[in-house]
PDB file of C-alpha atoms in Angstrom:
ATOM      1  CA  LEU A  22      46.843 -26.614  52.382  1.00 94.00           C
ATOM      2  CA  PHE A  23      48.914 -24.057  54.356  1.00 93.00           C
ATOM      3  CA  GLY A  24      48.726 -22.141  51.069  1.00 95.00           C
ATOM      4  CA  GLY A  25      50.765 -19.055  51.933  1.00 96.00           C
ATOM      5  CA  ILE A  26      51.025 -16.692  48.961  1.00 98.00           C
ATOM      6  CA  GLY A  27      50.334 -19.349  46.364  1.00 97.00           C
ATOM      7  CA  SER A  28      53.692 -20.493  45.009  1.00 97.00           C
ATOM      8  CA  PRO A  29      52.161 -23.539  43.202  1.00 96.00           C
ATOM      9  CA  ARG A  30      49.493 -21.337  41.590  1.00 95.00           C
ATOM     10  CA  CYS A  31      52.126 -18.910  40.340  1.00 97.00           C
ATOM     11  CA  ALA A  32      54.094 -21.821  38.870  1.00 97.00           C
ATOM     12  CA  LEU A  33      51.010 -23.112  37.026  1.00 95.00           C
ATOM     13  CA  ARG A  34      50.231 -19.641  35.758  1.00 95.00           C
ATOM     14  CA  ASN A  35      53.800 -19.259  34.468  1.00 96.00           C
ATOM     15  CA  LEU A  36      53.507 -22.584  32.648  1.00 95.00           C
ATOM     16  CA  LYS A  37      50.079 -21.634  31.231  1.00 94.00           C
ATOM     17  CA  ILE A  38      48.739 -25.038  32.263  1.00 89.00           C
ATOM     18  CA  PRO A  39      44.915 -24.984  32.373  1.00 86.00           C
ATOM     19  CA  THR A  40      44.114 -26.169  35.868  1.00 86.00           C
ATOM     20  CA  LYS A  41      41.560 -25.272  38.495  1.00 89.00           C
ATOM     21  CA  ALA A  42      42.375 -24.633  42.131  1.00 89.00           C
ATOM     22  CA  ILE A  43      39.390 -26.070  43.969  1.00 93.00           C
ATOM     23  CA  ASP A  44      40.400 -24.484  47.253  1.00 95.00           C
ATOM     24  CA  TYR A  45      43.073 -22.544  49.087  1.00 95.00           C
ATOM     25  CA  VAL A  46      43.534 -23.150  52.805  1.00 95.00           C
ATOM     26  CA  GLU A  47      45.432 -20.629  54.899  1.00 95.00           C
ATOM     27  CA  ILE A  48      44.823 -19.320  58.400  1.00 94.00           C
ATOM     28  CA  ASP A  49      47.113 -16.250  58.190  1.00 96.00           C
ATOM     29  CA  GLU A  50      44.838 -13.344  57.265  1.00 98.00           C
ATOM     30  CA  LYS A  51      47.665 -11.259  55.778  1.00 98.00           C
ATOM     31  CA  ALA A  52      48.769 -14.106  53.511  1.00 98.00           C
ATOM     32  CA  VAL A  53      45.152 -14.556  52.393  1.00 98.00           C
ATOM     33  CA  ARG A  54      44.991 -10.842  51.632  1.00 98.00           C
ATOM     34  CA  SER A  55      48.096 -11.068  49.432  1.00 98.00           C
ATOM     35  CA  TYR A  56      46.847 -14.216  47.699  1.00 98.00           C
ATOM     36  CA  ASN A  57      43.445 -12.732  46.934  1.00 97.00           C
ATOM     37  CA  ASN A  58      45.013  -9.721  45.231  1.00 98.00           C
ATOM     38  CA  MET A  59      47.544 -11.851  43.348  1.00 98.00           C
ATOM     39  CA  PHE A  60      44.656 -13.947  41.995  1.00 96.00           C
ATOM     40  CA  SER A  61      42.028 -11.231  41.870  1.00 94.00           C
ATOM     41  CA  GLU A  62      40.233 -12.903  38.946  1.00 91.00           C
ATOM     42  CA  GLU A  63      38.815 -15.420  41.430  1.00 88.00           C
ATOM     43  CA  LEU A  64      36.290 -15.032  44.193  1.00 86.00           C
ATOM     44  CA  PRO A  65      38.099 -13.920  47.349  1.00 94.00           C
ATOM     45  CA  TYR A  66      39.027 -16.594  49.866  1.00 96.00           C
ATOM     46  CA  LYS A  67      38.631 -16.296  53.607  1.00 96.00           C
ATOM     47  CA  THR A  68      40.965 -17.600  56.271  1.00 97.00           C
ATOM     48  CA  GLN A  69      40.294 -21.220  57.098  1.00 95.00           C
ATOM     49  CA  SER A  70      41.940 -24.038  59.039  1.00 92.00           C
ATOM     50  CA  VAL A  71      43.017 -27.360  57.573  1.00 91.00           C
ATOM     51  CA  VAL A  72      41.168 -29.130  60.384  1.00 89.00           C
ATOM     52  CA  GLY A  73      38.066 -30.772  58.943  1.00 88.00           C
ATOM     53  CA  TRP A  74      38.840 -29.856  55.320  1.00 93.00           C
ATOM     54  CA  ASN A  75      37.171 -32.341  52.976  1.00 92.00           C
ATOM     55  CA  LEU A  76      37.406 -31.530  49.260  1.00 93.00           C
ATOM     56  CA  LYS A  77      38.975 -33.842  46.652  1.00 92.00           C
ATOM     57  CA  PRO A  78      41.753 -32.458  44.439  1.00 95.00           C
ATOM     58  CA  ASP A  79      43.819 -34.409  41.909  1.00 95.00           C
ATOM     59  CA  ILE A  80      46.980 -32.872  43.359  1.00 96.00           C
ATOM     60  CA  LEU A  81      47.119 -32.049  47.054  1.00 97.00           C
ATOM     61  CA  ILE A  82      49.969 -29.788  48.176  1.00 96.00           C
ATOM     62  CA  HIS A  83      50.778 -29.120  51.802  1.00 94.00           C
ATOM     63  CA  GLY A  84      53.641 -27.499  53.642  1.00 85.00           C
ATOM     64  CA  SER A  85      52.767 -27.421  57.317  1.00 72.00           C
ATOM     65  CA  PRO A  86      54.509 -24.594  59.196  1.00 66.00           C
ATOM     66  CA  CYS A  87      58.193 -25.436  59.338  1.00 50.00           C
ATOM     67  CA  GLN A  88      59.291 -23.413  62.364  1.00 47.00           C
ATOM     68  CA  ASP A  89      59.119 -26.334  64.760  1.00 47.00           C
ATOM     69  CA  PHE A  90      61.087 -28.570  62.399  1.00 46.00           C
ATOM     70  CA  SER A  91      63.864 -26.046  61.946  1.00 44.00           C
ATOM     71  CA  ILE A  92      66.994 -25.590  64.009  1.00 43.00           C
ATOM     72  CA  ALA A  93      65.998 -21.967  64.564  1.00 46.00           C
ATOM     73  CA  GLY A  94      62.663 -23.171  65.893  1.00 45.00           C
ATOM     74  CA  HIS A  95      64.415 -25.257  68.573  1.00 45.00           C
ATOM     75  CA  GLN A  96      63.365 -28.510  66.856  1.00 44.00           C
ATOM     76  CA  ARG A  97      60.207 -28.982  68.874  1.00 49.00           C
ATOM     77  CA  GLY A  98      58.994 -31.390  66.227  1.00 48.00           C
ATOM     78  CA  ALA A  99      55.697 -32.645  64.904  1.00 49.00           C
ATOM     79  CA  ASP A 100      54.533 -35.312  67.325  1.00 49.00           C
ATOM     80  CA  GLU A 101      50.847 -35.951  66.793  1.00 52.00           C
ATOM     81  CA  GLY A 102      48.808 -34.336  69.508  1.00 50.00           C
ATOM     82  CA  SER A 103      51.549 -31.860  70.358  1.00 45.00           C
ATOM     83  CA  GLU A 104      50.835 -28.167  70.329  1.00 45.00           C
ATOM     84  CA  THR A 105      53.455 -27.236  67.748  1.00 42.00           C
ATOM     85  CA  ARG A 106      52.389 -25.716  64.445  1.00 43.00           C
ATOM     86  CA  SER A 107      54.214 -28.451  62.544  1.00 47.00           C
ATOM     87  CA  SER A 108      52.104 -31.168  64.171  1.00 69.00           C
ATOM     88  CA  LEU A 109      49.355 -30.059  61.780  1.00 81.00           C
ATOM     89  CA  MET A 110      51.071 -32.214  59.147  1.00 82.00           C
ATOM     90  CA  TRP A 111      49.099 -35.120  60.619  1.00 88.00           C
ATOM     91  CA  GLU A 112      45.872 -33.346  59.747  1.00 90.00           C
ATOM     92  CA  THR A 113      46.783 -33.884  56.091  1.00 91.00           C
ATOM     93  CA  ILE A 114      46.971 -37.638  56.766  1.00 93.00           C
ATOM     94  CA  HIS A 115      43.541 -37.516  58.411  1.00 93.00           C
ATOM     95  CA  ILE A 116      42.103 -35.570  55.467  1.00 94.00           C
ATOM     96  CA  ILE A 117      43.323 -38.112  52.914  1.00 95.00           C
ATOM     97  CA  ASP A 118      42.333 -41.040  55.104  1.00 94.00           C
ATOM     98  CA  GLN A 119      38.766 -39.763  55.392  1.00 93.00           C
ATOM     99  CA  MET A 120      38.420 -39.376  51.618  1.00 93.00           C
ATOM    100  CA  GLY A 121      37.675 -43.081  51.406  1.00 90.00           C
ATOM    101  CA  GLU A 122      38.324 -44.961  48.180  1.00 91.00           C
ATOM    102  CA  TRP A 123      38.930 -41.840  46.061  1.00 93.00           C
ATOM    103  CA  LYS A 124      42.267 -40.143  46.745  1.00 96.00           C
ATOM    104  CA  PRO A 125      44.489 -37.498  45.114  1.00 97.00           C
ATOM    105  CA  LYS A 126      46.809 -38.832  42.425  1.00 96.00           C
ATOM    106  CA  TYR A 127      49.711 -36.888  43.882  1.00 97.00           C
ATOM    107  CA  VAL A 128      50.475 -35.486  47.315  1.00 97.00           C
ATOM    108  CA  ILE A 129      53.373 -33.040  47.583  1.00 97.00           C
ATOM    109  CA  TRP A 130      54.862 -32.081  50.935  1.00 96.00           C
ATOM    110  CA  GLU A 131      57.584 -29.460  51.274  1.00 95.00           C
ATOM    111  CA  ASN A 132      59.553 -28.722  54.410  1.00 92.00           C
ATOM    112  CA  VAL A 133      62.928 -27.698  55.800  1.00 91.00           C
ATOM    113  CA  LYS A 134      65.945 -29.957  55.411  1.00 91.00           C
ATOM    114  CA  ASN A 135      65.985 -30.555  59.153  1.00 90.00           C
ATOM    115  CA  VAL A 136      63.027 -32.977  58.904  1.00 90.00           C
ATOM    116  CA  THR A 137      65.610 -35.619  57.984  1.00 91.00           C
ATOM    117  CA  SER A 138      67.774 -34.935  61.057  1.00 89.00           C
ATOM    118  CA  LYS A 139      68.083 -37.402  63.913  1.00 89.00           C
ATOM    119  CA  HIS A 140      65.691 -35.262  65.971  1.00 84.00           C
ATOM    120  CA  MET A 141      62.916 -35.345  63.365  1.00 85.00           C
ATOM    121  CA  ILE A 142      63.509 -38.468  61.273  1.00 90.00           C
ATOM    122  CA  ALA A 143      61.066 -40.644  63.261  1.00 90.00           C
ATOM    123  CA  ASN A 144      58.117 -38.445  62.333  1.00 89.00           C
ATOM    124  CA  PHE A 145      59.368 -38.116  58.759  1.00 92.00           C
ATOM    125  CA  VAL A 146      59.519 -41.904  58.390  1.00 94.00           C
ATOM    126  CA  ARG A 147      56.127 -42.289  60.039  1.00 93.00           C
ATOM    127  CA  TYR A 148      54.587 -39.812  57.612  1.00 94.00           C
ATOM    128  CA  GLN A 149      55.817 -41.912  54.681  1.00 96.00           C
ATOM    129  CA  LYS A 150      54.538 -45.133  56.271  1.00 97.00           C
ATOM    130  CA  GLU A 151      51.117 -43.554  56.729  1.00 96.00           C
ATOM    131  CA  MET A 152      51.099 -42.551  53.072  1.00 97.00           C
ATOM    132  CA  GLU A 153      52.091 -46.113  52.095  1.00 97.00           C
ATOM    133  CA  ARG A 154      49.245 -47.472  54.216  1.00 96.00           C
ATOM    134  CA  MET A 155      46.849 -45.382  52.141  1.00 96.00           C
ATOM    135  CA  GLY A 156      48.221 -46.749  48.866  1.00 97.00           C
ATOM    136  CA  TYR A 157      50.922 -44.257  47.962  1.00 98.00           C
ATOM    137  CA  THR A 158      54.482 -44.786  46.769  1.00 98.00           C
ATOM    138  CA  ASN A 159      56.835 -42.176  48.253  1.00 98.00           C
ATOM    139  CA  ASN A 160      60.065 -40.619  47.224  1.00 98.00           C
ATOM    140  CA  TYR A 161      61.825 -37.531  48.505  1.00 98.00           C
ATOM    141  CA  ASP A 162      64.827 -35.397  47.699  1.00 98.00           C
ATOM    142  CA  VAL A 163      66.529 -32.253  48.903  1.00 97.00           C
ATOM    143  CA  LEU A 164      66.105 -29.612  46.208  1.00 98.00           C
ATOM    144  CA  ASP A 165      68.160 -26.423  46.142  1.00 98.00           C
ATOM    145  CA  ALA A 166      66.703 -23.287  44.548  1.00 98.00           C
ATOM    146  CA  ARG A 167      70.084 -22.694  42.885  1.00 98.00           C
ATOM    147  CA  GLU A 168      69.505 -25.797  40.735  1.00 98.00           C
ATOM    148  CA  PHE A 169      66.355 -24.190  39.352  1.00 98.00           C
ATOM    149  CA  GLY A 170      67.724 -20.852  38.249  1.00 98.00           C
ATOM    150  CA  LEU A 171      67.422 -18.815  41.441  1.00 98.00           C
ATOM    151  CA  PRO A 172      70.621 -17.387  43.003  1.00 98.00           C
ATOM    152  CA  GLN A 173      69.521 -18.352  46.522  1.00 98.00           C
ATOM    153  CA  ALA A 174      70.979 -21.178  48.608  1.00 98.00           C
ATOM    154  CA  ARG A 175      67.686 -22.640  49.747  1.00 97.00           C
ATOM    155  CA  GLU A 176      67.560 -26.381  50.417  1.00 97.00           C
ATOM    156  CA  ARG A 177      64.177 -27.912  51.105  1.00 96.00           C
ATOM    157  CA  VAL A 178      62.906 -31.481  51.322  1.00 96.00           C
ATOM    158  CA  PHE A 179      60.198 -32.349  48.811  1.00 97.00           C
ATOM    159  CA  THR A 180      58.281 -35.572  49.408  1.00 97.00           C
ATOM    160  CA  ILE A 181      56.106 -36.634  46.483  1.00 98.00           C
ATOM    161  CA  SER A 182      53.660 -39.493  46.970  1.00 98.00           C
ATOM    162  CA  CYS A 183      52.120 -41.122  43.884  1.00 97.00           C
ATOM    163  CA  LEU A 184      48.931 -43.178  43.916  1.00 96.00           C
ATOM    164  CA  ASN A 185      49.709 -44.950  40.631  1.00 81.00           C
ATOM    165  CA  GLY A 186      52.427 -47.112  42.171  1.00 89.00           C
ATOM    166  CA  GLU A 187      55.285 -45.355  40.427  1.00 92.00           C
ATOM    167  CA  LYS A 188      58.080 -43.776  42.426  1.00 96.00           C
ATOM    168  CA  PHE A 189      58.551 -40.134  41.499  1.00 97.00           C
ATOM    169  CA  ASP A 190      61.895 -39.726  39.730  1.00 97.00           C
ATOM    170  CA  PHE A 191      63.580 -36.578  40.999  1.00 97.00           C
ATOM    171  CA  THR A 192      66.609 -37.129  38.746  1.00 97.00           C
ATOM    172  CA  SER A 193      64.469 -36.423  35.673  1.00 95.00           C
ATOM    173  CA  LEU A 194      63.369 -32.963  36.852  1.00 97.00           C
ATOM    174  CA  ILE A 195      64.437 -30.195  34.505  1.00 96.00           C
ATOM    175  CA  ARG A 196      67.132 -28.166  36.209  1.00 97.00           C
ATOM    176  CA  THR A 197      68.326 -24.812  34.954  1.00 97.00           C
ATOM    177  CA  PRO A 198      71.618 -22.932  35.457  1.00 98.00           C
ATOM    178  CA  MET A 199      71.665 -20.423  38.285  1.00 98.00           C
ATOM    179  CA  ARG A 200      71.082 -16.912  36.984  1.00 98.00           C
ATOM    180  CA  LYS A 201      73.276 -13.953  37.948  1.00 98.00           C
ATOM    181  CA  ILE A 202      72.396 -12.312  41.246  1.00 98.00           C
ATOM    182  CA  SER A 203      72.572  -8.917  39.495  1.00 98.00           C
ATOM    183  CA  GLU A 204      69.376  -9.808  37.594  1.00 98.00           C
ATOM    184  CA  PHE A 205      67.478  -9.884  40.882  1.00 98.00           C
ATOM    185  CA  LEU A 206      68.958  -6.898  42.713  1.00 98.00           C
ATOM    186  CA  GLU A 207      67.830  -3.316  42.484  1.00 98.00           C
ATOM    187  CA  ASP A 208      70.300  -0.545  41.653  1.00 98.00           C
ATOM    188  CA  ASN A 209      71.978   0.439  44.914  1.00 97.00           C
ATOM    189  CA  GLU A 210      71.627   4.124  44.043  1.00 96.00           C
ATOM    190  CA  ASN A 211      67.861   3.729  43.858  1.00 97.00           C
ATOM    191  CA  VAL A 212      67.506   1.802  47.110  1.00 98.00           C
ATOM    192  CA  PRO A 213      66.469   4.186  49.933  1.00 97.00           C
ATOM    193  CA  GLU A 214      68.785   4.642  52.906  1.00 97.00           C
ATOM    194  CA  VAL A 215      66.190   3.031  55.147  1.00 97.00           C
ATOM    195  CA  TYR A 216      67.631  -0.323  54.004  1.00 97.00           C
ATOM    196  CA  ASN A 217      71.157   0.597  55.154  1.00 97.00           C
ATOM    197  CA  VAL A 218      72.738  -1.432  57.930  1.00 97.00           C
ATOM    198  CA  THR A 219      72.857   0.893  60.907  1.00 95.00           C
ATOM    199  CA  GLN A 220      72.582  -1.360  63.959  1.00 94.00           C
ATOM    200  CA  PRO A 221      76.007  -1.926  65.543  1.00 95.00           C
ATOM    201  CA  SER A 222      74.917  -5.485  66.390  1.00 93.00           C
ATOM    202  CA  VAL A 223      74.829  -6.265  62.654  1.00 95.00           C
ATOM    203  CA  TYR A 224      77.405  -3.829  61.260  1.00 95.00           C
ATOM    204  CA  ASN A 225      80.120  -5.002  63.645  1.00 95.00           C
ATOM    205  CA  VAL A 226      79.786  -8.671  62.615  1.00 96.00           C
ATOM    206  CA  ILE A 227      79.983  -8.198  58.848  1.00 96.00           C
ATOM    207  CA  GLY A 228      82.477 -10.775  57.638  1.00 92.00           C
ATOM    208  CA  ALA A 229      82.560 -12.529  61.013  1.00 94.00           C
ATOM    209  CA  SER A 230      81.986 -16.240  61.508  1.00 92.00           C
ATOM    210  CA  GLY A 231      79.778 -18.080  63.965  1.00 91.00           C
ATOM    211  CA  ILE A 232      76.145 -17.700  64.914  1.00 90.00           C
ATOM    212  CA  LYS A 233      76.193 -13.902  65.189  1.00 92.00           C
ATOM    213  CA  ARG A 234      77.444 -12.859  61.777  1.00 95.00           C
ATOM    214  CA  ALA A 235      76.521 -10.856  58.699  1.00 96.00           C
ATOM    215  CA  THR A 236      77.512 -12.460  55.414  1.00 96.00           C
ATOM    216  CA  VAL A 237      78.146 -10.324  52.335  1.00 97.00           C
ATOM    217  CA  ILE A 238      76.140 -11.526  49.332  1.00 98.00           C
ATOM    218  CA  LYS A 239      78.327 -12.275  46.315  1.00 97.00           C
ATOM    219  CA  ASP A 240      77.264 -14.847  43.703  1.00 98.00           C
ATOM    220  CA  PHE A 241      74.067 -15.852  45.464  1.00 98.00           C
ATOM    221  CA  ALA A 242      71.936 -14.993  48.470  1.00 98.00           C
ATOM    222  CA  TYR A 243      71.597 -17.313  51.403  1.00 96.00           C
ATOM    223  CA  THR A 244      68.230 -18.576  52.587  1.00 96.00           C
ATOM    224  CA  ILE A 245      65.606 -15.837  52.566  1.00 96.00           C
ATOM    225  CA  THR A 246      64.171 -15.623  56.067  1.00 94.00           C
ATOM    226  CA  THR A 247      61.133 -13.912  57.504  1.00 93.00           C
ATOM    227  CA  ARG A 248      63.354 -11.068  58.743  1.00 92.00           C
ATOM    228  CA  GLN A 249      66.433  -9.548  57.152  1.00 91.00           C
ATOM    229  CA  ASN A 250      67.681  -7.173  59.827  1.00 89.00           C
ATOM    230  CA  ARG A 251      68.837  -9.549  62.532  1.00 88.00           C
ATOM    231  CA  THR A 252      71.834 -11.820  62.912  1.00 90.00           C
ATOM    232  CA  PRO A 253      72.710 -14.063  61.306  1.00 93.00           C
ATOM    233  CA  ALA A 254      72.118 -11.623  58.465  1.00 95.00           C
ATOM    234  CA  GLN A 255      73.081 -11.215  54.828  1.00 97.00           C
ATOM    235  CA  VAL A 256      73.967  -7.840  53.376  1.00 98.00           C
ATOM    236  CA  ILE A 257      74.964  -6.209  50.112  1.00 98.00           C
ATOM    237  CA  ASP A 258      78.227  -4.275  49.865  1.00 98.00           C
ATOM    238  CA  CYS A 259      77.342  -1.004  48.146  1.00 97.00           C
ATOM    239  CA  GLY A 260      80.882   0.360  48.390  1.00 96.00           C
ATOM    240  CA  SER A 261      82.295   3.283  50.356  1.00 96.00           C
ATOM    241  CA  GLY A 262      81.488   1.531  53.631  1.00 95.00           C
ATOM    242  CA  ARG A 263      77.761   1.305  52.920  1.00 97.00           C
ATOM    243  CA  TYR A 264      76.022  -2.014  53.458  1.00 98.00           C
ATOM    244  CA  ARG A 265      72.331  -2.635  53.003  1.00 98.00           C
ATOM    245  CA  TYR A 266      69.743  -5.351  53.475  1.00 98.00           C
ATOM    246  CA  LEU A 267      67.787  -7.015  50.710  1.00 98.00           C
ATOM    247  CA  THR A 268      64.598  -5.135  49.904  1.00 98.00           C
ATOM    248  CA  GLU A 269      61.216  -6.818  50.102  1.00 98.00           C
ATOM    249  CA  ARG A 270      61.022  -6.824  46.295  1.00 98.00           C
ATOM    250  CA  GLU A 271      64.418  -8.509  45.997  1.00 98.00           C
ATOM    251  CA  CYS A 272      63.347 -11.233  48.429  1.00 98.00           C
ATOM    252  CA  TRP A 273      60.230 -11.926  46.366  1.00 98.00           C
ATOM    253  CA  ARG A 274      62.296 -12.031  43.176  1.00 98.00           C
ATOM    254  CA  LEU A 275      64.724 -14.474  44.774  1.00 98.00           C
ATOM    255  CA  MET A 276      61.759 -16.754  45.531  1.00 98.00           C
ATOM    256  CA  GLY A 277      60.758 -16.661  41.852  1.00 98.00           C
ATOM    257  CA  TYR A 278      57.856 -14.208  42.027  1.00 98.00           C
ATOM    258  CA  THR A 279      57.322 -11.538  39.376  1.00 98.00           C
ATOM    259  CA  ASP A 280      57.294  -7.826  40.134  1.00 98.00           C
ATOM    260  CA  GLU A 281      53.596  -7.810  39.181  1.00 98.00           C
ATOM    261  CA  GLU A 282      52.857 -10.422  41.849  1.00 98.00           C
ATOM    262  CA  PHE A 283      54.895  -8.479  44.372  1.00 98.00           C
ATOM    263  CA  GLU A 284      53.079  -5.236  43.576  1.00 98.00           C
ATOM    264  CA  ALA A 285      49.704  -6.960  43.911  1.00 98.00           C
ATOM    265  CA  ALA A 286      50.620  -8.172  47.402  1.00 98.00           C
ATOM    266  CA  LYS A 287      52.201  -4.887  48.422  1.00 98.00           C
ATOM    267  CA  ALA A 288      49.056  -2.969  47.454  1.00 98.00           C
ATOM    268  CA  VAL A 289      47.024  -4.557  50.251  1.00 98.00           C
ATOM    269  CA  HIS A 290      49.488  -3.986  53.092  1.00 98.00           C
ATOM    270  CA  GLU A 291      50.839  -0.950  54.891  1.00 95.00           C
ATOM    271  CA  ARG A 292      54.417  -0.320  55.867  1.00 94.00           C
ATOM    272  CA  LYS A 293      54.848  -0.351  59.615  1.00 90.00           C
ATOM    273  CA  GLY A 294      58.113   1.160  60.747  1.00 92.00           C
ATOM    274  CA  ARG A 295      61.037   0.928  58.354  1.00 93.00           C
ATOM    275  CA  TYR A 296      59.853  -1.980  56.240  1.00 96.00           C
ATOM    276  CA  TYR A 297      56.923  -4.004  54.963  1.00 97.00           C
ATOM    277  CA  MET A 298      57.667  -6.762  57.466  1.00 97.00           C
ATOM    278  CA  THR A 299      54.642  -8.722  56.255  1.00 97.00           C
ATOM    279  CA  LEU A 300      56.160  -9.006  52.764  1.00 98.00           C
ATOM    280  CA  TYR A 301      59.496 -10.197  54.175  1.00 97.00           C
ATOM    281  CA  LYS A 302      57.660 -12.811  56.221  1.00 96.00           C
ATOM    282  CA  GLN A 303      55.619 -14.014  53.266  1.00 98.00           C
ATOM    283  CA  ALA A 304      58.708 -14.431  51.099  1.00 98.00           C
ATOM    284  CA  GLY A 305      60.594 -16.258  53.861  1.00 96.00           C
ATOM    285  CA  ASN A 306      57.715 -18.663  54.450  1.00 94.00           C
ATOM    286  CA  SER A 307      57.144 -19.388  50.773  1.00 96.00           C
ATOM    287  CA  ILE A 308      58.402 -22.063  48.355  1.00 97.00           C
ATOM    288  CA  ALA A 309      60.631 -21.338  45.367  1.00 98.00           C
ATOM    289  CA  VAL A 310      58.303 -21.017  42.377  1.00 98.00           C
ATOM    290  CA  PRO A 311      60.644 -22.543  39.728  1.00 98.00           C
ATOM    291  CA  ILE A 312      60.866 -25.802  41.693  1.00 98.00           C
ATOM    292  CA  PHE A 313      57.107 -26.212  41.403  1.00 98.00           C
ATOM    293  CA  GLU A 314      57.349 -25.355  37.713  1.00 97.00           C
ATOM    294  CA  SER A 315      59.748 -28.252  37.208  1.00 97.00           C
ATOM    295  CA  ILE A 316      57.610 -30.654  39.264  1.00 98.00           C
ATOM    296  CA  PHE A 317      54.444 -29.716  37.369  1.00 97.00           C
ATOM    297  CA  ARG A 318      56.167 -30.112  34.010  1.00 96.00           C
ATOM    298  CA  LYS A 319      56.844 -33.702  34.971  1.00 95.00           C
ATOM    299  CA  ILE A 320      53.570 -34.514  36.759  1.00 94.00           C
ATOM    300  CA  ILE A 321      50.993 -32.748  34.574  1.00 93.00           C
ATOM    301  CA  LEU A 322      52.637 -32.373  31.176  1.00 87.00           C
ATOM    302  CA  GLY A 323      54.248 -35.807  31.515  1.00 82.00           C
ATOM    303  CA  GLU A 324      50.862 -37.367  32.318  1.00 74.00           C
ATOM    304  CA  GLU A 325      49.276 -35.639  29.327  1.00 69.00           C
ATOM    305  CA  LYS A 326      52.022 -37.063  27.101  1.00 68.00           C
ATOM    306  CA  ARG A 327      51.458 -40.570  28.507  1.00 65.00           C
ATOM    307  CA  LYS A 328      47.731 -40.322  27.789  1.00 66.00           C
ATOM    308  CA  LYS A 329      48.434 -39.168  24.230  1.00 65.00           C
ATOM    309  CA  ASP A 330      50.908 -42.003  23.682  1.00 62.00           C
ATOM    310  CA  ASP A 331      48.417 -44.548  25.070  1.00 62.00           C
ATOM    311  CA  SER A 332      45.666 -43.184  22.846  1.00 64.00           C
ATOM    312  CA  GLU A 333      47.862 -43.374  19.746  1.00 63.00           C
ATOM    313  CA  ARG A 334      48.930 -46.882  20.678  1.00 65.00           C
ATOM    314  CA  GLN A 335      45.296 -47.970  21.109  1.00 64.00           C
ATOM    315  CA  GLU A 336      44.380 -46.449  17.750  1.00 64.00           C
ATOM    316  CA  GLY A 337      47.270 -48.324  16.199  1.00 66.00           C
ATOM    317  CA  ASP A 338      46.123 -51.603  17.765  1.00 64.00           C
ATOM    318  CA  ALA A 339      42.569 -51.020  16.522  1.00 65.00           C
ATOM    319  CA  GLY A 340      43.909 -50.341  13.025  1.00 66.00           C
ATOM    320  CA  ARG A 341      45.730 -53.657  13.010  1.00 64.00           C
TER     321      ARG A 341
END
């Protein structure tokens, strides 16, 4: 639900885990366009709302729009019945509730770190209580993309609800060392001048502190946002007084997407103005792919191992 450009699907594809996506729910037509071309082996999806959705997956993933949870979004919140985009999180509760006796084994919810702030914590706690009412055991943690190989400081809250009564153990997730930022950046000489910082409003605050600033990227990028050319900004020092923004491709790489996935999405959009703003937006709204890879290793591969162990144990008991 709120499927974006399909971060979980990309993670499963990377892991070569044979699974079937029974549906993809996204109301943003441009995101659907990217997704359809990234997974062109499937029948194309159409835009659809989460309201009234009623299929039954084993794993249900949702990440309701985070803008109204975030500080940048003025923390309007997710009160049920409100007109914020984030209030759609309650639709997920309604969907699961209406499933009846059968429910997904796992429900994964990702959102910005600010959901745990004093302004949002009441709704965050209520969400977990609603999941408990429906038979789930919850656990959550703040996961940083840097702990999963990506040189991007991106902290997000992942809440994983398990129907089997076990509490998901975040400490056992496989974490990988952060890779060098140079592996993700294009050669400055090959990056067109259109990505150069030219606006005085940004250029004049490079190295400054405070809200209106432009931070120079060194060992890692800061959180990829839906726009790169506004303050607070992050820039690359190319030397000789030249600074540039991250390219769309670099933003996708820093979210864990392959160049092939980026090219597939790019092929169905047109550049308007200086940049492919749609591709920036889709990267900024997405979820770091390697985090899902680690979660799926534990949920799916771990469950397969448990079933194998149980089967061998039963065979052993029968033999005795």
